XYZ file of C-alpha atoms in Angstrom:
652
model
C -113.699 192.160 79.398
C -115.192 190.851 76.340
C -118.396 188.851 76.838
C -118.929 186.533 73.918
C -123.003 185.348 73.770
C -124.226 182.173 72.684
C -128.045 182.746 73.381
C -130.207 183.453 70.589
C -131.783 186.817 70.122
C -134.773 188.455 68.178
C -134.461 192.050 66.570
C -138.154 192.234 67.315
C -137.802 191.087 71.006
C -135.381 193.230 72.614
C -136.892 193.486 75.885
C -135.677 189.874 76.232
C -132.363 190.796 74.962
C -132.060 193.395 77.712
C -132.916 191.209 80.389
C -130.563 188.535 79.196
C -127.841 191.662 78.772
C -128.756 192.519 82.473
C -128.040 188.773 84.070
C -124.872 188.262 82.269
C -123.576 191.847 83.353
C -124.331 190.836 86.938
C -123.074 187.389 86.720
C -119.858 188.211 85.221
C -119.348 191.531 87.262
C -118.899 193.233 84.215
C -117.453 197.086 84.701
C -119.214 199.633 82.581
C -118.123 200.047 78.918
C -117.396 196.135 78.697
C -117.708 195.277 75.234
C -120.477 192.469 74.282
C -121.052 190.496 71.087
C -123.933 188.903 70.159
C -124.240 186.081 67.456
C -126.141 186.646 64.511
C -130.040 187.293 65.240
C -133.146 184.749 64.373
C -135.394 185.938 62.009
C -136.870 185.295 58.426
C -135.325 187.114 56.093
C -138.828 187.343 54.518
C -140.345 189.207 57.758
C -136.881 191.242 58.264
C -137.525 194.276 60.489
C -136.560 197.868 59.255
C -132.552 198.333 60.128
C -133.260 202.003 61.126
C -135.803 201.198 63.882
C -134.014 198.000 64.907
C -130.279 200.030 65.463
C -132.403 202.670 67.302
C -133.901 200.028 69.853
C -130.421 198.436 70.138
C -128.925 201.798 70.907
C -131.385 202.208 73.643
C -130.228 198.695 75.122
C -126.275 199.428 74.669
C -127.120 202.755 76.697
C -129.288 201.635 79.524
C -126.437 198.850 80.170
C -123.767 201.061 79.396
C -121.934 198.582 77.377
C -120.410 198.665 73.830
C -122.800 196.297 71.965
C -122.055 194.453 68.524
C -123.518 191.569 66.619
C -125.534 191.218 63.440
C -129.037 190.660 62.097
C -130.931 190.132 58.795
C -132.274 193.585 58.414
C -134.363 195.596 55.805
C -132.213 198.418 54.720
C -134.710 199.604 52.174
C -133.387 197.562 49.358
C -135.163 194.886 47.481
C -134.077 192.250 49.502
C -133.051 192.045 53.329
C -129.425 192.082 53.987
C -127.070 190.923 56.830
C -125.741 193.921 58.496
C -123.133 193.839 61.469
C -123.221 196.741 63.997
C -121.356 198.424 66.763
C -122.815 200.747 69.524
C -121.273 202.514 72.340
C -122.167 203.261 75.722
C -123.895 206.146 74.865
C -126.168 204.641 71.944
C -123.874 206.045 68.974
C -123.884 203.804 65.929
C -119.920 203.549 65.519
C -119.747 200.634 62.737
C -122.569 199.320 60.344
C -121.026 196.559 58.453
C -122.846 194.689 55.604
C -122.122 191.088 54.812
C -120.142 190.396 51.775
C -120.090 186.496 51.163
C -123.857 185.049 50.473
C -124.926 182.492 53.567
C -123.127 179.487 52.483
C -123.996 177.153 55.533
C -127.788 177.901 56.382
C -130.319 177.265 53.466
C -133.100 178.772 55.667
C -131.218 182.425 55.569
C -131.507 183.755 52.076
C -130.169 187.039 51.629
C -128.335 189.792 49.680
C -124.310 189.699 49.355
C -121.771 192.119 48.996
C -123.659 195.514 49.540
C -120.387 196.438 51.313
C -118.791 199.512 49.999
C -115.826 198.764 47.968
C -112.574 199.910 49.823
C -114.641 200.934 52.974
C -113.426 198.793 56.151
C -114.053 200.930 59.188
C -112.878 200.347 62.636
C -113.789 201.796 65.907
C -111.952 201.888 69.457
C -113.820 200.185 72.466
C -113.008 198.974 75.774
C -111.225 195.900 74.431
C -109.002 197.607 71.270
C -109.740 198.894 68.415
C -112.242 196.711 66.546
C -113.645 195.619 63.043
C -116.936 193.655 62.273
C -117.166 190.472 59.668
C -120.250 188.888 59.891
C -120.539 185.166 59.361
C -118.621 183.617 56.753
C -116.774 186.797 55.757
C -114.132 186.008 58.251
C -113.264 182.911 55.966
C -111.888 185.595 53.433
C -108.215 186.011 54.191
C -108.152 189.445 52.376
C -111.142 191.069 54.276
C -109.648 190.121 57.509
C -106.288 191.626 55.983
C -107.805 194.701 54.621
C -109.690 195.507 58.406
C -106.016 194.962 59.925
C -104.727 197.246 57.813
C -107.459 199.662 58.747
C -106.471 199.503 62.414
C -108.415 196.131 63.905
C -106.653 194.524 66.626
C -110.027 192.328 67.309
C -111.998 191.057 64.685
C -116.008 190.826 65.979
C -117.474 188.101 63.818
C -121.335 187.402 64.708
C -122.183 184.257 62.908
C -124.937 181.265 62.781
C -122.728 177.796 62.418
C -124.462 174.942 61.698
C -123.036 171.590 61.394
C -121.847 170.201 58.483
C -118.479 168.451 57.698
C -116.288 171.496 57.509
C -117.481 172.953 60.665
C -114.490 172.307 62.519
C -112.533 173.732 59.635
C -113.981 177.056 59.789
C -113.317 177.304 63.276
C -109.773 176.848 62.483
C -109.715 179.059 59.854
C -110.617 181.808 62.573
C -107.674 180.949 64.199
C -105.689 181.089 61.556
C -107.018 184.758 60.686
C -105.543 185.746 64.070
C -102.144 184.181 63.700
C -101.364 185.540 60.300
C -102.633 188.960 61.099
C -101.318 189.392 64.821
C -105.021 189.855 65.802
C -107.586 188.680 68.031
C -110.786 187.120 66.585
C -113.949 186.795 68.604
C -116.739 184.403 67.146
C -120.147 184.312 68.632
C -122.508 181.864 67.357
C -126.218 180.857 68.699
C -126.364 177.804 70.441
C -129.934 177.348 69.326
C -131.875 178.242 66.613
C -135.939 178.343 66.105
C -137.194 177.749 62.637
C -140.900 178.105 61.700
C -141.960 177.085 65.445
C -139.143 174.453 65.922
C -136.120 174.744 67.927
C -132.959 172.621 66.898
C -129.845 172.803 68.657
C -126.523 174.054 67.091
C -122.793 173.304 67.485
C -120.979 175.123 70.032
C -118.983 177.855 67.837
C -118.278 180.759 70.001
C -114.782 181.455 70.806
C -111.634 183.714 70.992
C -108.809 182.990 68.962
C -105.234 185.031 70.052
C -102.412 185.933 67.644
C -100.835 182.856 68.584
C -103.455 180.519 67.111
C -104.601 179.778 70.752
C -108.380 179.204 71.128
C -110.698 179.403 74.286
C -114.231 177.808 73.379
C -117.516 178.317 74.917
C -119.484 174.849 75.988
C -122.164 173.704 73.785
C -124.907 174.418 76.847
C -123.574 177.641 78.006
C -124.852 180.997 77.385
C -121.819 183.303 77.370
C -117.889 182.979 77.444
C -116.289 185.967 79.432
C -112.692 186.496 78.682
C -110.467 189.300 79.328
C -107.973 189.621 76.137
C -104.305 191.287 76.998
C -104.496 194.039 74.278
C -101.527 195.207 75.559
C -99.555 191.960 74.753
C -101.172 192.133 71.542
C -99.793 195.633 70.835
C -96.284 194.793 71.900
C -96.504 191.848 69.983
C -96.911 194.130 66.809
C -93.778 196.114 67.593
C -91.640 192.950 67.005
C -89.904 192.315 63.350
C -89.586 188.367 63.876
C -92.784 186.970 62.034
C -94.789 190.275 62.188
C -96.755 188.872 59.186
C -99.313 192.039 58.677
C -96.012 194.219 58.536
C -94.385 191.690 56.264
C -96.831 191.015 53.741
C -96.224 192.540 50.467
C -99.770 193.655 49.694
C -98.965 195.782 46.438
C -97.420 192.361 44.850
C -101.122 191.021 44.628
C -102.777 194.622 43.477
C -102.546 193.915 39.584
C -104.062 190.339 39.925
C -106.702 191.399 42.451
C -107.580 194.783 40.352
C -107.888 192.660 37.237
C -110.265 189.933 38.894
C -112.335 192.813 40.389
C -112.974 194.698 36.861
C -113.899 191.118 35.584
C -116.783 190.800 38.556
C -118.125 194.463 39.090
C -120.972 193.819 36.538
C -121.960 191.004 38.287
C -125.619 191.367 40.383
C -124.968 190.741 44.327
C -128.225 189.081 44.930
C -128.005 185.269 46.074
C -129.294 184.240 42.534
C -126.721 186.195 40.574
C -123.738 184.800 42.936
C -125.057 181.532 42.474
C -124.955 182.257 38.598
C -121.674 183.621 38.903
C -120.302 180.687 41.088
C -121.276 178.293 38.205
C -119.401 180.486 35.873
C -116.372 180.393 38.010
C -116.688 176.694 38.472
C -116.580 176.050 34.687
C -113.735 178.177 34.536
C -111.974 176.126 37.251
C -112.853 172.922 36.129
C -109.861 171.265 34.009
C -110.494 170.518 30.279
C -110.614 166.647 29.895
C -107.505 164.817 29.267
C -107.488 161.093 28.493
C -104.327 160.564 30.127
C -105.064 162.203 33.826
C -104.457 160.165 36.443
C -107.142 160.717 38.785
C -105.820 158.402 41.958
C -102.203 158.104 42.670
C -99.400 158.030 45.193
C -97.417 160.498 46.621
C -94.504 160.664 49.168
C -92.882 163.312 50.892
C -89.179 162.515 51.858
C -88.294 164.106 55.172
C -84.864 164.783 54.758
C -81.700 165.703 57.242
C -79.163 167.956 55.812
C -75.452 168.424 56.162
C -75.229 171.920 56.878
C -72.355 174.102 56.086
C -70.451 176.127 58.444
C -67.861 177.233 56.199
C -67.867 178.362 52.467
C -65.412 175.698 51.580
C -68.031 173.210 52.510
C -70.751 174.317 50.510
C -70.253 172.591 46.942
C -68.883 169.364 48.595
C -72.171 169.114 50.929
C -74.405 169.437 47.891
C -73.665 166.000 46.437
C -73.466 164.484 50.015
C -77.006 165.775 50.654
C -78.151 164.560 47.354
C -77.082 161.097 47.802
C -79.004 160.969 51.195
C -82.137 162.539 49.648
C -82.485 160.189 46.837
C -81.463 157.093 48.885
C -84.618 158.354 50.971
C -87.106 158.368 47.670
C -85.469 155.408 46.630
C -87.137 153.352 49.051
C -90.735 154.838 48.254
C -90.290 155.139 44.327
C -90.749 151.551 43.482
C -94.093 151.433 44.660
C -96.363 150.720 41.476
C -98.496 153.755 41.810
C -96.436 155.981 43.205
C -96.046 159.084 40.961
C -94.911 162.321 43.120
C -91.843 162.933 45.264
C -91.558 165.941 47.150
C -88.173 166.884 48.713
C -87.733 169.628 51.598
C -86.613 172.976 51.205
C -82.713 173.494 51.606
C -82.378 169.648 50.591
C -79.187 170.383 49.040
C -77.549 172.845 51.387
C -79.123 173.316 54.274
C -80.164 177.091 55.403
C -77.240 179.172 54.979
C -77.753 181.973 57.434
C -74.837 180.846 59.587
C -72.680 182.253 56.848
C -73.856 185.862 57.172
C -76.446 187.923 55.738
C -74.044 189.292 52.835
C -73.265 186.501 50.518
C -73.368 187.709 47.185
C -69.869 186.853 46.431
C -71.004 183.304 47.077
C -73.977 182.941 45.061
C -72.470 180.228 42.631
C -71.436 178.060 45.826
C -74.910 178.513 47.391
C -76.930 178.381 44.497
C -77.492 175.462 41.930
C -78.352 176.149 38.320
C -81.956 174.036 37.245
C -80.011 172.769 34.379
C -76.689 172.055 36.294
C -75.513 168.703 37.132
C -77.124 168.032 40.780
C -80.940 168.910 39.121
C -79.405 166.667 36.056
C -79.283 163.821 38.726
C -82.870 164.418 40.074
C -84.057 164.472 36.542
C -82.259 160.998 35.899
C -83.861 159.563 39.177
C -87.551 160.588 38.047
C -86.915 158.919 34.461
C -85.347 155.834 35.744
C -88.892 155.684 38.171
C -91.419 157.084 36.192
C -92.094 159.585 38.846
C -92.398 163.169 39.064
C -89.782 165.075 41.469
C -90.094 168.175 43.232
C -88.104 170.177 46.279
C -86.882 173.348 47.615
C -83.200 174.480 46.435
C -81.091 177.742 46.308
C -80.829 178.394 42.927
C -78.414 180.547 40.888
C -79.481 182.125 37.719
C -76.704 184.054 35.588
C -79.199 186.541 34.872
C -79.096 187.625 38.108
C -75.511 188.057 38.986
C -74.311 188.033 42.634
C -77.946 187.162 43.493
C -79.483 183.511 44.512
C -83.365 182.813 44.944
C -85.320 180.133 47.082
C -86.933 178.341 44.406
C -89.282 175.209 44.450
C -89.089 173.033 41.277
C -91.188 170.336 39.481
C -89.438 167.755 37.249
C -92.019 165.293 35.228
C -91.263 161.769 34.639
C -89.333 162.237 31.821
C -87.111 164.515 33.799
C -88.144 167.661 32.087
C -88.328 170.948 34.024
C -91.969 172.251 34.172
C -92.444 174.538 37.196
C -90.105 176.957 38.815
C -91.514 179.040 41.629
C -89.284 181.538 43.267
C -90.419 182.253 46.673
C -92.630 185.436 47.315
C -92.592 185.738 51.294
C -89.224 184.537 52.862
C -86.969 185.068 55.977
C -85.005 187.447 54.074
C -87.187 190.416 55.209
C -86.099 189.567 58.762
C -82.215 189.524 57.624
C -82.015 185.763 58.192
C -81.408 184.787 54.790
C -79.690 186.701 52.113
C -81.588 185.319 49.201
C -83.369 187.535 46.539
C -87.249 187.145 46.319
C -89.331 188.395 43.576
C -90.895 191.381 45.133
C -87.190 192.875 46.023
C -86.588 193.071 42.382
C -90.212 193.521 41.441
C -90.364 195.722 38.547
C -87.111 193.763 36.611
C -88.455 190.292 37.348
C -91.869 190.956 35.963
C -90.526 193.010 32.856
C -88.438 190.082 32.454
C -90.695 186.895 32.700
C -94.081 188.521 32.893
C -96.699 188.937 35.904
C -98.027 185.546 35.479
C -94.403 184.009 36.498
C -95.121 184.881 39.953
C -98.034 182.325 40.340
C -96.878 179.553 38.327
C -99.325 176.547 37.949
C -98.690 173.683 35.482
C -101.452 171.654 33.895
C -100.272 167.973 33.976
C -101.352 164.142 34.136
C -101.346 164.480 37.565
C -103.559 167.180 37.634
C -102.923 171.013 38.045
C -99.747 171.153 39.927
C -98.215 174.481 41.842
C -95.703 175.008 44.627
C -94.980 177.214 47.629
C -91.974 177.471 50.074
C -91.824 177.480 53.889
C -92.495 180.939 55.484
C -95.318 181.441 52.357
C -97.841 179.244 54.533
C -98.280 182.320 56.416
C -99.685 184.635 53.810
C -102.810 183.095 52.627
C -102.919 185.745 49.365
C -100.030 183.590 47.672
C -102.267 180.172 47.717
C -105.588 182.059 46.583
C -103.792 183.180 43.613
C -102.406 179.732 42.613
C -106.142 178.345 43.283
C -107.831 181.010 41.284
C -105.204 179.794 38.521
C -106.532 176.332 38.893
C -104.036 174.744 41.408
C -104.938 171.376 42.627
C -102.345 170.103 44.464
C -99.902 172.937 45.919
C -96.390 171.083 46.945
C -94.690 172.899 50.273
C -91.108 172.096 50.495
C -90.486 173.399 53.635
C -87.875 173.882 56.602
C -89.776 175.110 59.781
C -88.096 175.615 63.354
C -89.353 174.813 66.641
C -90.567 177.796 68.059
C -93.725 179.390 69.718
C -95.478 179.984 66.055
C -95.505 176.107 65.375
C -98.919 175.841 66.441
C -100.148 178.887 64.186
C -97.950 177.536 61.067
C -99.530 173.984 61.403
C -103.158 175.593 61.562
C -102.310 177.326 58.218
C -101.062 174.134 56.630
C -104.854 172.769 57.200
C -106.669 176.082 56.626
C -104.775 176.570 53.343
C -106.252 173.298 51.819
C -109.634 173.960 53.263
C -110.026 177.319 51.722
C -108.946 176.608 48.457
C -109.982 173.078 47.974
C -106.517 172.070 47.278
C -104.324 169.395 48.541
C -101.139 170.452 50.455
C -98.034 168.292 50.428
C -95.936 169.928 53.092
C -92.464 168.158 53.216
C -90.194 169.152 56.113
C -86.724 169.513 56.607
C -86.095 167.033 59.482
C -83.025 168.136 61.202
C -79.116 168.897 60.120
C -75.667 167.786 60.836
C -73.041 170.970 61.551
C -69.887 169.592 61.299
C -68.774 165.914 60.369
C -69.004 164.562 64.048
C -71.607 166.852 65.342
C -74.976 165.293 66.698
C -77.936 165.624 64.584
C -79.671 168.681 65.542
C -83.557 169.142 65.945
C -83.757 173.003 64.959
C -86.018 172.158 62.262
C -88.895 169.968 63.450
C -89.833 167.939 60.464
C -93.618 167.313 60.742
C -94.162 166.755 57.149
C -97.865 166.307 56.411
C -100.187 165.251 53.757
C -103.197 167.540 54.136
C -106.622 166.846 52.371
C -108.383 169.146 49.933
C -110.991 169.640 52.728
C -108.403 170.411 55.519
C -108.230 166.995 57.345
C -105.257 165.339 58.006
C -104.046 162.511 55.706
C -101.077 161.686 57.125
C -97.680 163.153 59.279
C -94.309 162.155 60.354
C -94.849 163.168 63.853
C -91.035 163.362 64.601
C -87.764 165.272 63.318
C -85.307 162.765 61.851
C -85.381 161.023 58.079
C -88.575 159.343 56.870
C -90.551 158.887 53.640
C -94.417 159.408 54.004
C -96.556 158.154 51.447
C -100.134 159.042 50.849
C -102.884 159.399 48.256
C -104.118 161.999 45.835
C -107.887 161.188 44.583
C -108.299 164.126 41.827
C -111.944 162.975 41.150
C -113.228 163.472 45.014
C -111.295 166.849 44.815
C -113.261 168.084 41.751
C -116.374 166.820 43.393
C -115.798 168.908 46.490
C -115.054 172.013 44.222
C -118.439 171.183 42.391
C -120.528 171.612 45.677
C -120.536 175.508 45.618
C -121.429 176.423 48.810
C -118.358 174.604 50.536
C -115.916 175.858 47.657
C -114.885 179.582 49.004
C -112.935 180.231 45.994
C -115.965 180.622 44.181
C -117.292 183.314 46.526
C -114.118 185.305 46.724
C -114.721 188.642 45.846
C -112.169 191.388 45.237
C -114.482 194.181 44.219
C -114.699 194.618 47.571
C -110.958 194.674 48.962
C -108.902 195.036 45.813
C -108.340 198.693 46.440
C -106.810 198.360 49.827
C -104.068 196.189 48.039
C -103.568 198.715 45.722
C -104.074 202.141 46.411
C -101.646 202.677 49.562
C -98.417 201.239 50.276
C -98.990 198.139 53.069
C -96.332 195.930 54.215
C -92.915 195.573 52.774
C -92.906 197.886 49.419
C -91.519 196.110 46.098
C -88.377 196.728 44.627
C -86.590 197.242 47.781
C -83.332 195.460 46.647
C -82.757 196.578 42.889
C -79.481 197.996 43.575
C -76.096 196.394 45.057
C -76.637 192.944 45.608
C -73.838 193.074 48.232
C -75.948 195.587 50.372
C -78.586 193.521 52.081
C -81.207 196.054 52.825
C -83.162 193.611 55.024
C -80.252 193.095 57.410
C -81.511 193.112 61.294
C -84.882 193.510 59.928
C -84.876 197.416 59.216
C -87.347 197.059 56.470
C -89.880 195.469 58.751
C -89.355 198.043 61.623
C -89.983 200.887 59.074
C -93.177 199.586 57.958
C -93.919 198.867 61.815
C -92.926 202.642 62.718
C -95.211 203.686 59.541
C -98.238 201.769 60.769
C -97.760 203.395 64.042
C -97.909 206.846 62.473
C -100.874 205.803 60.782
C -102.880 204.665 63.760
C -102.749 200.934 61.966
C -100.633 199.788 64.962
C -101.679 201.358 68.443
C -98.529 201.790 70.562
C -98.397 199.632 73.316
C -98.838 201.485 77.131
C -95.391 202.045 78.909
C -94.624 199.429 80.913
C -94.572 199.965 84.803
C -91.042 199.426 86.559
C -91.205 198.284 89.943
């Protein structure tokens, strides 16, 4: 069992904590060895108790109650300033984990503690009765890289002792915790106090204690409740981690990000890790983020997502004829919204010219020129003519054939400006290719040659336009926050997301990610979905693709949605002035506080996830068929102790 407490506690009143634990354990009938997660403790940093004595006292409580005890408190570790320390003690009182908070306290003005005393490269985890755990204090769980680093060091359950105060982003911070669980196939447990006493006055806090599972489902404690008792099925989690389908921690190409993170970390190493130092650093980062003034910038304009239903080819000879058929349908849909006076940007879905080609097989190099269009070819020329005629930017996702890569095709997002000029080409980094579904080439598959030919920065293109700084990702990329962070670090303000997402159990997790990617990067996300498909001339419309196109605001809130499959245009509004004001509110701008000094080593030192350069040889021999590369990573994770194998199923 896992007990998540909401009652406040103080490190200088451990007798009261001991009594609270005794009653809670009795009420829940908890067995010896239960894992108990405490919220971050009350306390004035100016009067923080000594870390050594406090941890010794907590060890006595854990031993007396025969429990695993985890939590966090502001403690004096002998440095110039108090720091928030997370801890995990076993039932014999041994200190298993001592974890310093990395990010400064962004939501609380009362607590003023040192940030980032975390030792770079160290992400310890420890076994408990509820699985192997790691500890991230407070807002640290909002950093996708910190969570990823813990998971590839064996964490199954992320313990998050926190102290949540109500503001306009409280709900998004809760959703971000659910996103961390889904995109890492992990459990995330958060304990936050239901009230706080500050300078003699007690105030009520939002109910923020919860457990998020690996499907993004959340169990929450009520506002007036003292604890949340849950019994997570760790064996189900371990079985899920053995699957190849959508196994994000096994699929993520961590090494692909290593160079960028190492460079960024190198620039930050000299920065002081006091709060004042972080504020100074944040101001400098904000100045870098702020676009130079452009006289022609349109700070407020309309956008439209054209949710398209595609004619899918079931035979190779249908591919080229269907391109024009699909293009005509797509432009007819765009025509409905293009005439609006303030319409400036139209986004079409992934596969809007061909549909997914997976029904044709997973070895399709011989059809590369039939499947992929050239971005200087006749189909995109028609899109360019539409852009010029209607004075709009046009974007979408297509299979692209590039003659420089014979017998290969990429899954590519493009942006054309209102003169019809190609201004951005993004080739999808994370794709269903690794599961053997789509036989396209991704940059990671030919990484060394790709970077040599185009340069490393070509992986994360951002273009500065009259509509702000635009970037793009595609479909499956949504589940990998590292890509979005790289784009935001390069200034992206509006991130276009052509997509084609099927109905399945992962729908909730994908959709949470859509909102969290916007929130954690303070960027608009325009997710144009594939609304269905026709397979054959007389076949009924399929709803395999779920549509559900969305415009998500830069704070993660929903602006507009097509809440069905099928064809539909969806119009919305971009307000760059409001976005830039939000980014200037430094305590809400998570990008400012990103600290790769702590985690960059995890991305570069040891291969993690799918390695680069897997498909550099024969383009006709697909090395990803049947998900065998993912299976190899899962097996390697098992051998390294990163994934714990599930217990054998009992046969009745």
